[in-house]
XYZ file of C-alpha atoms in Angstrom:
776
model
C 34.490 9.862 5.896
C 31.714 9.147 8.356
C 28.641 7.226 7.319
C 25.196 8.853 7.493
C 24.467 7.155 10.834
C 27.799 8.232 12.290
C 27.380 11.777 10.882
C 24.074 12.025 12.651
C 25.269 10.524 15.967
C 28.741 12.117 16.172
C 28.268 15.482 14.534
C 24.604 16.525 14.061
C 23.141 15.344 17.329
C 25.734 17.133 19.541
C 25.325 20.334 17.527
C 21.542 20.169 17.862
C 21.793 19.667 21.653
C 24.070 22.710 21.894
C 21.368 24.727 20.047
C 18.681 23.785 22.573
C 17.124 20.803 20.822
C 16.665 18.413 23.754
C 15.902 14.753 23.085
C 12.147 15.219 23.802
C 11.996 17.666 20.873
C 13.733 15.236 18.499
C 11.503 12.524 17.066
C 12.859 9.646 15.039
C 9.896 8.502 12.954
C 10.660 4.962 11.853
C 8.438 3.461 9.186
C 7.435 -0.199 9.318
C 9.885 -2.604 7.752
C 9.380 -2.839 4.029
C 8.278 -6.150 2.466
C 10.405 -8.006 0.002
C 9.413 -11.102 -1.926
C 11.974 -13.801 -1.459
C 11.591 -17.315 -2.846
C 8.043 -16.392 -3.823
C 7.189 -15.516 -0.184
C 7.058 -12.162 1.569
C 9.647 -11.281 4.160
C 10.001 -8.149 6.300
C 13.280 -6.200 6.069
C 15.245 -5.744 9.262
C 14.740 -1.985 9.416
C 12.415 0.672 8.093
C 13.157 4.285 7.002
C 13.946 6.704 9.782
C 12.789 10.314 9.378
C 14.546 12.716 11.751
C 11.954 15.325 12.952
C 12.308 18.416 15.114
C 9.259 19.448 17.178
C 8.207 22.396 19.221
C 6.310 22.175 22.458
C 4.214 24.724 24.304
C 4.416 23.035 27.737
C 5.433 19.779 29.264
C 1.944 18.245 28.969
C 1.125 19.345 25.372
C 1.533 17.357 22.213
C 4.736 18.392 20.437
C 4.208 19.774 16.950
C 6.578 18.590 14.213
C 7.948 21.528 12.213
C 11.207 20.394 10.591
C 12.988 17.369 9.090
C 16.718 16.737 8.805
C 18.385 14.482 6.275
C 21.868 13.445 7.323
C 24.505 12.662 4.601
C 27.936 11.301 4.842
C 30.487 13.728 6.218
C 32.283 13.837 2.871
C 29.205 14.657 0.840
C 28.030 18.184 -0.120
C 25.582 19.485 2.464
C 22.741 19.822 0.045
C 23.060 16.325 -1.423
C 20.044 15.031 0.462
C 17.809 18.062 0.090
C 15.507 16.828 -2.655
C 15.018 13.529 -0.975
C 14.328 15.370 2.315
C 11.690 17.490 0.608
C 9.760 14.380 -0.298
C 9.964 13.006 3.254
C 8.987 16.466 4.584
C 5.835 16.496 2.505
C 4.955 13.009 3.849
C 5.507 14.231 7.433
C 3.837 17.558 6.779
C 6.585 19.842 8.056
C 7.545 23.225 6.449
C 11.262 23.419 7.267
C 13.629 20.975 5.491
C 17.317 20.547 6.206
C 20.177 18.566 4.698
C 23.517 18.360 6.476
C 26.833 16.602 6.214
C 27.650 17.300 9.873
C 29.663 20.417 9.090
C 27.294 22.559 7.045
C 23.579 22.570 6.498
C 21.126 24.071 3.931
C 17.502 24.870 4.569
C 14.428 24.806 2.368
C 11.487 26.893 3.603
C 8.177 25.571 2.253
C 6.401 28.749 3.293
C 8.571 30.913 1.065
C 9.758 28.289 -1.476
C 13.348 29.408 -0.942
C 16.545 27.426 -0.337
C 19.329 28.941 1.799
C 23.050 28.934 1.158
C 25.178 26.572 3.312
C 25.615 27.570 6.962
C 27.788 26.116 9.667
C 25.879 23.709 11.910
C 26.653 25.874 14.950
C 24.212 28.450 13.450
C 21.289 25.940 13.249
C 17.995 27.586 14.295
C 16.999 27.213 17.930
C 13.539 25.894 18.945
C 12.300 29.387 19.750
C 13.290 30.668 16.304
C 11.619 27.825 14.469
C 8.531 28.281 16.587
C 8.387 31.976 15.722
C 8.925 31.313 12.014
C 6.319 28.509 12.011
C 3.736 30.683 13.771
C 4.379 33.481 11.197
C 3.985 30.970 8.362
C 0.661 29.437 9.534
C -0.737 32.714 10.771
C -1.565 31.803 14.373
C 0.178 31.294 17.666
C 0.518 27.744 18.906
C -0.684 28.732 22.348
C -3.840 30.420 21.024
C -7.354 29.094 21.411
C -7.494 28.167 17.724
C -4.486 25.882 18.093
C -5.657 23.970 21.158
C -6.559 20.767 19.317
C -3.005 20.597 17.925
C -1.683 20.463 21.491
C -3.915 17.546 22.669
C -1.878 14.357 23.178
C -2.974 11.106 21.590
C -5.277 9.308 24.032
C -3.451 5.996 23.382
C 0.066 7.481 23.268
C 2.145 8.238 20.197
C 3.049 4.613 19.662
C -0.548 4.007 18.546
C -0.312 6.133 15.368
C 1.730 5.975 12.205
C 3.782 8.919 10.960
C 1.509 9.752 8.048
C -1.628 9.499 10.210
C -0.105 12.080 12.578
C 0.801 14.186 9.570
C -2.763 14.055 8.194
C -4.273 14.916 11.553
C -1.881 17.840 12.024
C -2.581 19.063 8.499
C -6.365 19.079 9.126
C -6.056 20.710 12.554
C -3.718 23.361 11.174
C -6.128 24.350 8.419
C -9.055 24.408 10.934
C -6.950 26.682 13.189
C -6.530 28.963 10.195
C -10.310 29.230 9.906
C -10.859 26.768 6.979
C -14.018 24.721 7.336
C -13.865 22.432 4.235
C -11.044 19.934 3.973
C -10.165 16.944 1.812
C -7.841 14.116 2.882
C -6.588 11.514 0.413
C -5.051 8.293 1.836
C -4.691 4.908 0.214
C -6.982 1.998 0.995
C -5.706 0.135 4.057
C -3.764 3.160 5.446
C -6.234 3.834 8.333
C -8.536 6.696 7.312
C -10.963 5.774 10.122
C -8.166 6.010 12.645
C -7.529 9.536 11.456
C -11.209 10.461 11.582
C -11.535 9.110 15.202
C -8.426 10.764 16.581
C -8.993 13.994 14.724
C -12.404 14.366 16.343
C -11.030 13.128 19.716
C -8.413 15.907 19.802
C -11.046 18.453 18.873
C -13.367 17.152 21.578
C -10.673 17.102 24.260
C -9.855 20.737 23.354
C -13.475 21.590 24.123
C -14.347 22.501 20.536
C -16.641 19.541 19.548
C -20.371 20.073 20.068
C -21.696 17.158 17.986
C -20.181 15.248 15.098
C -21.542 13.152 12.256
C -19.611 10.449 10.480
C -21.323 9.460 7.168
C -20.574 6.266 5.266
C -22.113 4.249 2.433
C -23.366 0.946 3.827
C -24.337 -0.895 7.016
C -21.062 -2.860 6.764
C -18.986 0.294 6.793
C -21.107 1.770 9.546
C -20.316 -1.293 11.737
C -16.574 -0.922 10.998
C -16.718 2.783 11.824
C -18.728 2.330 14.974
C -16.236 -0.129 16.457
C -13.396 2.300 15.875
C -15.222 5.293 17.338
C -16.551 3.420 20.380
C -13.043 2.209 21.157
C -12.088 5.842 21.779
C -15.333 7.670 22.562
C -17.165 4.827 24.335
C -20.929 5.327 24.567
C -20.524 8.894 23.333
C -20.443 7.345 19.822
C -23.593 5.659 18.536
C -25.032 4.274 15.317
C -27.931 6.037 13.721
C -30.865 3.821 12.631
C -34.262 4.568 11.199
C -35.745 3.921 14.638
C -33.196 5.891 16.673
C -31.573 9.194 15.572
C -29.254 8.999 18.598
C -29.767 12.617 19.719
C -28.090 12.031 23.051
C -24.813 10.863 21.448
C -21.909 13.121 20.781
C -20.619 11.324 17.696
C -23.200 9.873 15.334
C -22.313 7.231 12.758
C -24.847 7.088 9.911
C -25.223 5.775 6.379
C -26.498 7.754 3.411
C -29.347 5.305 3.247
C -30.447 5.938 6.838
C -30.419 9.729 6.314
C -32.514 9.230 3.142
C -29.883 10.895 1.021
C -28.552 7.888 -0.957
C -30.286 8.557 -4.262
C -31.719 11.373 -6.370
C -35.292 10.281 -5.705
C -34.955 10.355 -1.929
C -36.179 13.367 -0.022
C -33.839 13.444 2.996
C -36.882 13.009 5.229
C -34.990 11.384 8.126
C -32.313 14.061 8.071
C -34.777 16.970 7.940
C -37.040 15.576 10.611
C -34.399 14.819 13.218
C -31.564 17.282 12.784
C -32.198 21.043 12.474
C -29.808 23.353 10.690
C -26.304 23.541 12.129
C -27.069 20.626 14.479
C -23.550 19.330 13.891
C -20.316 21.174 14.592
C -18.210 18.700 12.639
C -19.081 16.377 9.741
C -16.812 13.747 8.163
C -17.807 12.201 4.879
C -16.185 8.818 4.339
C -15.251 7.910 0.744
C -16.667 11.233 -0.389
C -16.108 10.422 -4.062
C -18.457 7.522 -4.165
C -22.064 8.681 -3.872
C -23.837 11.155 -6.160
C -23.140 14.627 -5.053
C -26.566 15.973 -5.861
C -28.468 14.423 -2.900
C -26.005 13.823 -0.130
C -24.650 17.361 -0.323
C -27.754 18.445 1.644
C -26.072 17.021 4.721
C -23.284 19.597 4.270
C -25.475 22.463 3.058
C -27.779 22.033 6.034
C -24.777 22.499 8.394
C -22.941 25.472 6.787
C -21.194 26.490 10.081
C -19.769 22.973 10.615
C -16.224 21.910 9.870
C -16.619 19.491 7.004
C -14.001 16.902 6.088
C -14.040 14.610 3.057
C -12.122 11.333 3.079
C -11.190 9.502 -0.103
C -8.858 6.671 -1.121
C -8.991 7.457 -4.792
C -6.087 9.401 -6.375
C -6.580 12.999 -7.313
C -5.857 12.644 -11.035
C -6.589 10.035 -13.638
C -6.862 9.587 -17.383
C -8.838 7.083 -19.407
C -12.305 5.695 -19.136
C -15.262 5.869 -21.417
C -17.163 8.994 -22.388
C -19.984 8.356 -19.965
C -17.588 7.563 -17.155
C -15.665 10.724 -17.770
C -18.902 12.824 -17.833
C -20.031 11.474 -14.498
C -16.573 11.599 -12.948
C -15.898 15.119 -14.124
C -19.174 16.290 -12.568
C -18.334 14.743 -9.193
C -14.781 16.017 -9.468
C -15.777 19.539 -10.227
C -18.206 19.551 -7.297
C -15.810 17.939 -4.858
C -12.881 20.253 -5.718
C -15.141 23.312 -5.836
C -16.514 22.466 -2.440
C -13.616 20.950 -0.459
C -10.712 22.399 -2.379
C -7.366 20.570 -3.028
C -6.386 17.782 -0.518
C -4.630 19.120 2.521
C -2.756 15.848 2.755
C -2.047 12.933 0.468
C -0.666 9.460 1.123
C -0.810 7.258 -2.023
C -0.783 3.505 -2.299
C 2.753 3.588 -3.780
C 4.096 5.208 -0.676
C 2.226 2.786 1.583
C 3.903 -0.181 -0.155
C 7.320 1.533 0.034
C 6.907 2.185 3.760
C 5.757 -1.365 4.532
C 2.294 -0.452 5.747
C 0.641 -1.923 2.667
C 1.467 -5.351 1.247
C 3.771 -6.020 -1.640
C 2.142 -6.876 -4.929
C 2.973 -9.263 -7.671
C 1.086 -9.045 -11.028
C 0.595 -12.171 -13.102
C -0.778 -11.512 -16.582
C -2.542 -14.133 -18.667
C -3.626 -13.965 -22.315
C -6.691 -15.752 -23.763
C -6.515 -16.434 -27.507
C -10.227 -16.010 -28.062
C -10.084 -12.537 -26.393
C -7.390 -11.434 -28.867
C -9.381 -12.414 -31.993
C -12.969 -12.142 -30.866
C -15.992 -14.147 -31.992
C -17.254 -13.812 -35.564
C -20.477 -14.745 -37.243
C -18.559 -17.509 -39.022
C -17.742 -18.986 -35.630
C -21.429 -18.916 -34.734
C -22.455 -20.545 -38.028
C -19.944 -23.325 -37.367
C -20.779 -23.942 -33.690
C -24.376 -22.794 -33.444
C -25.884 -20.425 -30.926
C -28.761 -20.436 -28.438
C -30.784 -17.813 -26.648
C -29.049 -17.469 -23.272
C -32.435 -17.148 -21.543
C -34.681 -19.654 -23.253
C -32.076 -22.075 -24.605
C -33.763 -22.014 -27.954
C -31.565 -22.244 -31.035
C -30.850 -19.031 -32.942
C -30.012 -18.286 -36.551
C -26.548 -16.948 -37.136
C -28.123 -13.986 -38.869
C -29.542 -12.936 -35.503
C -26.026 -12.504 -34.172
C -23.728 -9.498 -34.628
C -20.994 -9.673 -37.274
C -18.258 -9.654 -34.602
C -18.071 -9.741 -30.825
C -15.014 -8.207 -29.148
C -13.682 -9.312 -25.791
C -15.309 -6.558 -23.677
C -18.722 -7.796 -24.826
C -18.054 -11.324 -23.664
C -20.547 -12.435 -20.925
C -22.529 -9.219 -21.674
C -23.830 -9.815 -25.137
C -22.476 -13.333 -25.679
C -22.015 -16.119 -23.087
C -19.002 -18.385 -23.633
C -19.028 -21.322 -21.187
C -15.805 -22.768 -22.642
C -13.981 -19.527 -21.895
C -15.278 -19.522 -18.356
C -14.115 -23.096 -17.804
C -10.667 -22.419 -19.270
C -10.138 -19.239 -17.245
C -11.239 -20.889 -14.034
C -9.060 -23.973 -14.656
C -6.044 -21.795 -15.305
C -6.704 -19.716 -12.200
C -7.164 -22.796 -10.007
C -3.841 -24.141 -11.250
C -2.192 -20.863 -10.397
C -3.592 -21.104 -6.829
C -2.154 -24.645 -6.564
C 1.275 -23.330 -7.501
C 1.174 -20.512 -4.881
C 0.020 -22.286 -1.790
C -2.969 -24.390 -2.528
C -6.721 -23.845 -3.161
C -7.550 -22.492 0.285
C -6.666 -18.919 -0.354
C -9.034 -15.958 0.027
C -9.746 -14.231 -3.327
C -12.089 -11.910 -4.947
C -12.813 -12.485 -8.639
C -14.291 -9.527 -10.562
C -16.832 -10.635 -13.092
C -18.750 -8.918 -15.840
C -22.276 -9.318 -14.557
C -24.379 -11.389 -12.156
C -24.781 -14.349 -14.504
C -21.049 -14.400 -15.069
C -20.386 -14.391 -11.347
C -22.752 -17.370 -11.057
C -20.914 -19.351 -13.724
C -17.486 -18.597 -12.278
C -18.478 -19.613 -8.734
C -20.011 -22.913 -10.052
C -16.911 -23.774 -12.108
C -14.491 -22.986 -9.300
C -16.555 -25.146 -6.934
C -16.422 -27.999 -9.437
C -12.659 -27.756 -9.803
C -12.245 -27.693 -6.055
C -14.519 -30.752 -5.551
C -12.435 -32.682 -8.135
C -9.242 -31.636 -6.435
C -10.488 -32.856 -3.048
C -11.337 -36.230 -4.503
C -7.922 -36.611 -6.244
C -6.043 -35.671 -3.061
C -8.175 -37.367 -0.434
C -9.069 -34.007 1.198
C -12.214 -33.171 3.021
C -14.226 -30.664 1.055
C -14.846 -27.425 2.907
C -18.257 -25.904 2.288
C -18.835 -22.584 0.679
C -15.579 -22.685 -1.226
C -16.684 -20.289 -4.011
C -19.757 -18.130 -3.697
C -21.382 -15.252 -5.463
C -21.283 -11.960 -3.601
C -23.292 -9.365 -5.558
C -26.064 -6.924 -4.746
C -28.595 -9.149 -6.549
C -28.228 -11.827 -3.842
C -27.725 -9.607 -0.781
C -24.034 -10.367 -1.010
C -23.112 -8.204 1.924
C -24.388 -11.075 4.128
C -21.385 -13.097 3.072
C -18.693 -10.431 3.575
C -18.317 -11.286 7.259
C -17.548 -14.895 6.293
C -15.106 -13.843 3.616
C -13.325 -11.651 6.174
C -13.511 -13.732 9.280
C -13.635 -17.421 8.500
C -10.425 -19.281 7.680
C -12.222 -22.520 6.948
C -15.001 -21.428 4.532
C -16.012 -18.750 2.016
C -12.690 -18.647 0.131
C -13.526 -17.226 -3.274
C -15.981 -14.394 -3.737
C -17.242 -13.811 -7.303
C -18.568 -10.307 -7.567
C -19.289 -7.480 -10.010
C -18.877 -4.308 -7.954
C -20.128 -5.017 -4.442
C -16.656 -5.440 -2.943
C -14.929 -2.674 -4.964
C -14.750 -0.085 -2.214
C -14.683 0.452 1.500
C -15.082 -3.045 2.896
C -12.052 -4.256 4.864
C -11.012 -7.841 4.027
C -7.385 -7.893 5.306
C -7.107 -11.681 4.816
C -7.617 -11.385 1.056
C -4.559 -12.663 -0.867
C -5.668 -12.551 -4.461
C -7.473 -10.100 -6.701
C -8.592 -11.564 -10.012
C -9.753 -9.748 -13.135
C -12.107 -11.729 -15.357
C -13.798 -8.397 -16.038
C -12.722 -5.790 -18.615
C -12.154 -2.510 -16.816
C -12.077 0.794 -18.671
C -11.634 3.264 -15.824
C -8.366 3.589 -13.844
C -10.582 4.698 -10.963
C -12.488 1.465 -10.913
C -9.286 -0.438 -11.270
C -7.680 1.285 -8.378
C -10.707 0.568 -6.197
C -10.775 -3.075 -7.189
C -6.993 -3.611 -6.682
C -7.287 -1.905 -3.340
C -9.210 -4.841 -1.965
C -5.899 -6.742 -1.559
C -3.913 -3.843 -0.171
C -4.146 -4.670 3.549
C -1.596 -6.478 5.679
C -2.974 -9.272 7.839
C -0.427 -10.264 10.575
C -2.387 -13.115 12.114
C -2.027 -15.099 8.845
C 1.339 -13.499 7.919
C -0.213 -11.903 4.868
C 2.411 -9.417 3.665
C 1.816 -9.603 -0.077
C -0.997 -10.210 -2.526
C -1.289 -11.345 -6.124
C -3.150 -9.720 -8.992
C -4.199 -12.232 -11.653
C -4.990 -10.304 -14.768
C -6.914 -12.044 -17.589
C -8.180 -8.893 -19.202
C -5.204 -6.524 -19.324
C -6.764 -4.455 -16.575
C -3.279 -3.750 -15.110
C -2.467 -1.577 -18.091
C -4.247 1.057 -15.982
C -1.789 0.784 -13.133
C 0.195 3.958 -12.720
C -1.910 6.041 -15.135
C -1.972 9.688 -14.229
C -5.309 10.483 -12.670
C -7.087 13.596 -13.954
C -10.610 13.401 -12.577
C -12.342 12.191 -9.479
C -13.783 8.719 -9.323
C -17.376 7.803 -10.035
C -19.540 5.317 -8.203
C -19.405 1.974 -10.010
C -22.669 0.287 -10.872
C -23.499 -3.343 -11.500
C -24.851 -4.238 -14.931
C -28.421 -5.142 -14.027
C -30.556 -3.969 -16.939
C -34.348 -4.514 -17.009
C -35.412 -7.023 -19.588
C -37.345 -4.504 -21.568
C -34.275 -2.268 -22.004
C -32.207 -4.909 -23.703
C -31.909 -4.065 -27.373
C -30.591 -7.391 -28.516
C -30.681 -10.983 -27.369
C -27.865 -12.434 -25.266
C -26.569 -15.468 -27.133
C -24.743 -18.538 -25.804
C -22.093 -20.280 -27.920
C -20.210 -23.470 -26.986
C -17.535 -25.593 -28.612
C -14.498 -23.315 -28.619
C -11.029 -24.695 -27.906
C -9.660 -22.043 -25.519
C -5.964 -21.476 -24.965
C -4.599 -19.371 -22.119
C -0.942 -18.407 -22.150
C 1.367 -16.520 -19.803
C 1.630 -12.804 -20.646
C 4.360 -11.939 -18.203
C 5.082 -11.482 -14.513
C 5.786 -7.942 -13.407
C 7.387 -6.084 -10.601
C 5.152 -3.446 -9.117
C 7.322 -0.498 -8.178
C 7.017 3.249 -7.543
C 7.693 5.321 -10.701
C 7.678 9.049 -10.406
C 5.572 8.943 -7.213
C 3.012 6.537 -8.653
C 2.562 2.838 -8.785
C 3.873 1.263 -11.996
C 4.910 -2.035 -13.497
C 8.107 -2.978 -15.218
C 9.201 -6.156 -16.970
C 12.118 -8.111 -15.573
C 14.392 -6.994 -18.363
C 13.399 -3.342 -17.966
C 14.023 -3.541 -14.212
C 17.416 -5.232 -14.736
C 18.550 -2.483 -17.079
C 17.418 0.288 -14.655
C 19.101 -1.585 -11.785
C 22.405 -2.077 -13.687
C 22.596 1.552 -14.727
C 21.902 2.772 -11.216
C 24.321 0.293 -9.601
C 27.229 1.183 -11.845
C 26.527 4.878 -11.271
C 26.593 4.409 -7.549
C 29.603 2.076 -7.184
C 31.661 2.632 -10.375
C 33.682 -0.575 -10.051
C 33.136 -4.205 -8.839
C 35.736 -3.687 -6.069
C 33.951 -0.637 -4.873
C 30.679 -2.572 -4.843
C 32.213 -5.383 -2.849
C 33.764 -2.999 -0.350
C 30.474 -1.225 0.230
C 28.604 -4.538 0.559
C 30.814 -5.657 3.459
C 29.879 -2.557 5.479
C 26.289 -2.889 6.805
C 25.616 0.786 6.790
C 27.051 1.282 3.329
C 25.152 -1.753 2.036
C 21.844 -0.467 3.460
C 22.448 2.932 1.802
C 23.279 1.187 -1.492
C 20.169 -1.033 -1.448
C 17.919 1.906 -0.375
C 19.313 4.008 -3.241
C 18.280 1.410 -5.866
C 15.084 1.950 -7.894
C 12.044 1.416 -5.685
C 14.269 1.303 -2.507
C 15.522 -2.157 -3.525
C 12.156 -3.991 -3.099
C 12.157 -4.971 -6.763
C 15.598 -6.640 -6.495
C 14.203 -9.200 -4.037
C 11.440 -10.072 -6.465
C 13.912 -10.068 -9.322
C 15.927 -12.570 -7.366
C 12.962 -14.955 -7.549
C 12.065 -14.286 -11.175
C 15.702 -14.963 -12.300
C 15.627 -18.193 -10.283
C 18.438 -16.911 -8.043
C 16.773 -17.576 -4.741
C 19.654 -19.853 -3.740
C 22.028 -16.871 -4.194
C 22.729 -14.011 -1.855
C 21.635 -10.558 -3.048
C 25.341 -9.808 -3.395
C 25.609 -12.337 -6.222
C 22.376 -11.171 -7.907
C 23.601 -7.585 -8.017
C 27.112 -8.507 -9.045
C 25.756 -10.438 -11.985
C 23.323 -7.698 -13.055
C 25.768 -4.798 -12.572
C 29.135 -6.288 -13.433
C 28.487 -9.560 -15.219
C 30.118 -11.688 -12.494
C 28.997 -15.283 -12.543
C 26.759 -15.886 -9.539
C 27.389 -18.436 -6.855
C 24.760 -19.928 -4.569
C 25.070 -19.358 -0.858
C 26.041 -23.064 -0.415
C 28.757 -22.738 -3.023
C 30.227 -19.732 -1.224
C 30.272 -21.583 2.097
C 31.933 -24.645 0.505
C 34.567 -22.490 -1.172
C 35.197 -20.657 2.175
C 35.987 -24.039 3.707
C 38.472 -25.362 1.157
C 40.029 -22.142 -0.126
C 40.726 -20.769 3.333
C 41.415 -24.061 5.081
C 44.922 -22.864 6.187
C 43.520 -19.728 7.797
C 40.832 -21.696 9.687
C 43.412 -24.272 10.927
C 45.358 -21.515 12.731
C 42.227 -20.544 14.769
C 41.243 -22.099 18.070
C 38.928 -25.115 17.544
C 35.826 -23.532 19.198
C 36.306 -20.269 17.254
C 36.673 -22.191 14.019
C 33.545 -24.285 14.693
C 31.595 -21.189 15.596
C 32.537 -19.446 12.312
C 31.542 -22.591 10.414
C 28.139 -22.515 12.199
C 27.758 -18.818 11.338
C 28.533 -19.625 7.738
C 25.677 -22.223 7.780
C 23.410 -19.362 8.923
C 24.507 -17.441 5.813
C 23.374 -20.452 3.787
C 19.880 -19.940 5.266
C 19.440 -16.221 5.311
C 22.294 -14.533 3.428
C 24.422 -11.577 4.478
C 21.811 -10.044 6.737
C 21.681 -13.227 8.781
C 25.279 -12.803 9.744
C 24.563 -9.391 11.201
C 21.316 -10.409 12.953
C 21.939 -9.928 16.711
C 19.915 -13.071 17.370
C 22.190 -15.265 15.232
C 24.122 -16.256 18.314
C 20.996 -17.833 19.791
C 20.786 -20.334 16.925
C 21.240 -23.822 18.399
C 24.140 -24.890 16.160
C 25.979 -21.591 16.868
C 25.487 -22.038 20.649
C 26.591 -25.697 20.443
C 29.779 -24.679 18.509
C 30.850 -22.200 21.136
C 28.837 -19.123 20.441
C 29.905 -15.487 21.089
C 32.325 -16.472 23.849
C 34.345 -18.534 21.367
C 34.903 -15.442 19.248
C 35.885 -13.269 22.166
C 38.988 -15.451 22.581
C 40.587 -13.461 19.671
C 39.364 -10.058 20.847
C 36.439 -8.104 19.399
C 34.037 -10.649 17.786
C 33.105 -7.974 15.169
C 36.657 -8.062 13.843
C 36.783 -11.866 13.257
C 33.297 -11.832 11.707
C 34.348 -9.079 9.305
C 37.459 -11.055 8.354
C 35.231 -14.080 7.698
C 32.895 -12.024 5.559
C 35.770 -10.703 3.464
C 36.954 -14.260 2.778
C 33.316 -15.419 2.077
C 32.869 -12.788 -0.577
C 36.410 -13.074 -1.970
C 35.810 -16.499 -3.475
């Protein structure tokens, strides 16, 4: 029986070539390498997922259009075994025809009709001309028509510049525009490159001669600067920023904020917009983060340009549940307006998929539990400890306080300095355990005064640490970043400086839109009711930063906010607002109580995985159980497991078939304190109860249990195998199969590849060594 890779190479590819599918029409879309957490640190896998796409092309200079995806299975599997999996990948790649094949037969799923075919011989696979005809019939236009011209425009920077889902989103939008649709909604996770999509979407339209003038609208000056850089990189001086002093009427692509257009709030009159841009001035409009601002006012931008193609971008999931009554009321209003206006998203790429593909960083959740939060503060506590007015400092009578204060009211109605100190001390100690204090983090606080207190306490802890450790204190360690202090001025330092501005305490200013790729920690000192708000806050950490090797981020949860992770979303998000109430509107005094003995305890570390297409968390025990069940179902016996592990292709298939594509097993390795073991031993223990051995123990056993076998080998060959075994100690099974392993100094010194060729094919002697390594 041929493996999936051999089935594709030896059976499917030759058959496709015979049916007219030349190599330029076959695209192997390889995702980035997924990120595993090993030894508490992130590490890229050796390979990403490869999607096998078929494309049609109008002429040699036009951009090929992906129309089909093939999932290859082993030659001994049923031909339809991979169909459901292939449907998922087809949706991500936005192609209508889906195929599963074992190299002998194939089945087809047609997304236009919703029908699945019976098995056919591979020699009857559709030819390019047939799939083109069926695609054109399905979409309702010819690919060489005027309407389809933007689809045929090549990427200005070449195809290597884009990711597979970005191409899919762009094709989805251009296809709908070619069909005559003028209102589109695209949903892609934070960090996935929505601005790239906006830029290249407009560029293709422009190069096809269909762009008269475009407007890109965002929510703040910081976001305008980010957008401007991206647009000018492709459009040059044809892209320009709109300001109150310059409407940029000579530019082809205008980048503006709601504030500049005078459409940010209900009280504004859109004066700038109305005075400078007549009706239908723009042929294309893109609204960035279209969920965030109140629909009532900024919708005039769209209504004033009814003939324009109008595209909404959002990073917030389509559905959610939860939140308070007022939140739901506001969200449901925005949701109804957005869906009524734009319609359902034409393409979706959620955060869960971004993590699975390796484009977004892995995430580890650390929950903490505060005893005072669990029981609350009673009037008896206040009588015992005393209370003061938080504004004047004057003592208050216990009778002036409420009967009971629950945790969500902490730092809103009652200030608790001891709780702030305890939380900050616990967090600082967590930082020390995971790389030291100099880590970029955003700490979400309840209100402005809370952000002040947290920043001050974190600075105090840092100053004490510097003294104890003889370290130079870096300035601006912790700082408040809220609207009340023009916090946007500090965002550039948070993002760009590696020697200052480490911890930003905020309320809502950094919840959406702002790119801070270097951010490694997201902290919840704030109680969050809405899954939408939580998603936006957590999204601040969801960017990979290669210059600092940031491939993962931590979520420190002190308020059980992560209970909202993975909730099904049922309404659109609402704009979040900071709690800044005028003094006269406060109905009761804010009191301050000190003297509590605060205890903070661990509440679990969780593996963030994909569950039913959404992000979710499972405990270590839950994950072990899921893993064991799946492993036994896949391999049946321990001998079968061992046999499949020795074969690189079979091993990859096995790991990829595990829940969450095997990412969780790497983190589980850390949580079970098995980082000295190879994944082989971790899985053998979980699935079959086999006592695990460390990698060092396996190498030692290889030496003494197989001493006789080694003595019969030439000395240079024996020494080279010993050197390779030492590489296994460092990196495990995958290190033995790394093509660069023969460049390792100790391997070269021992004899290297040439020493193995003495006995014939080096692959054979390495496989023999591996069998002995895992037999002990």
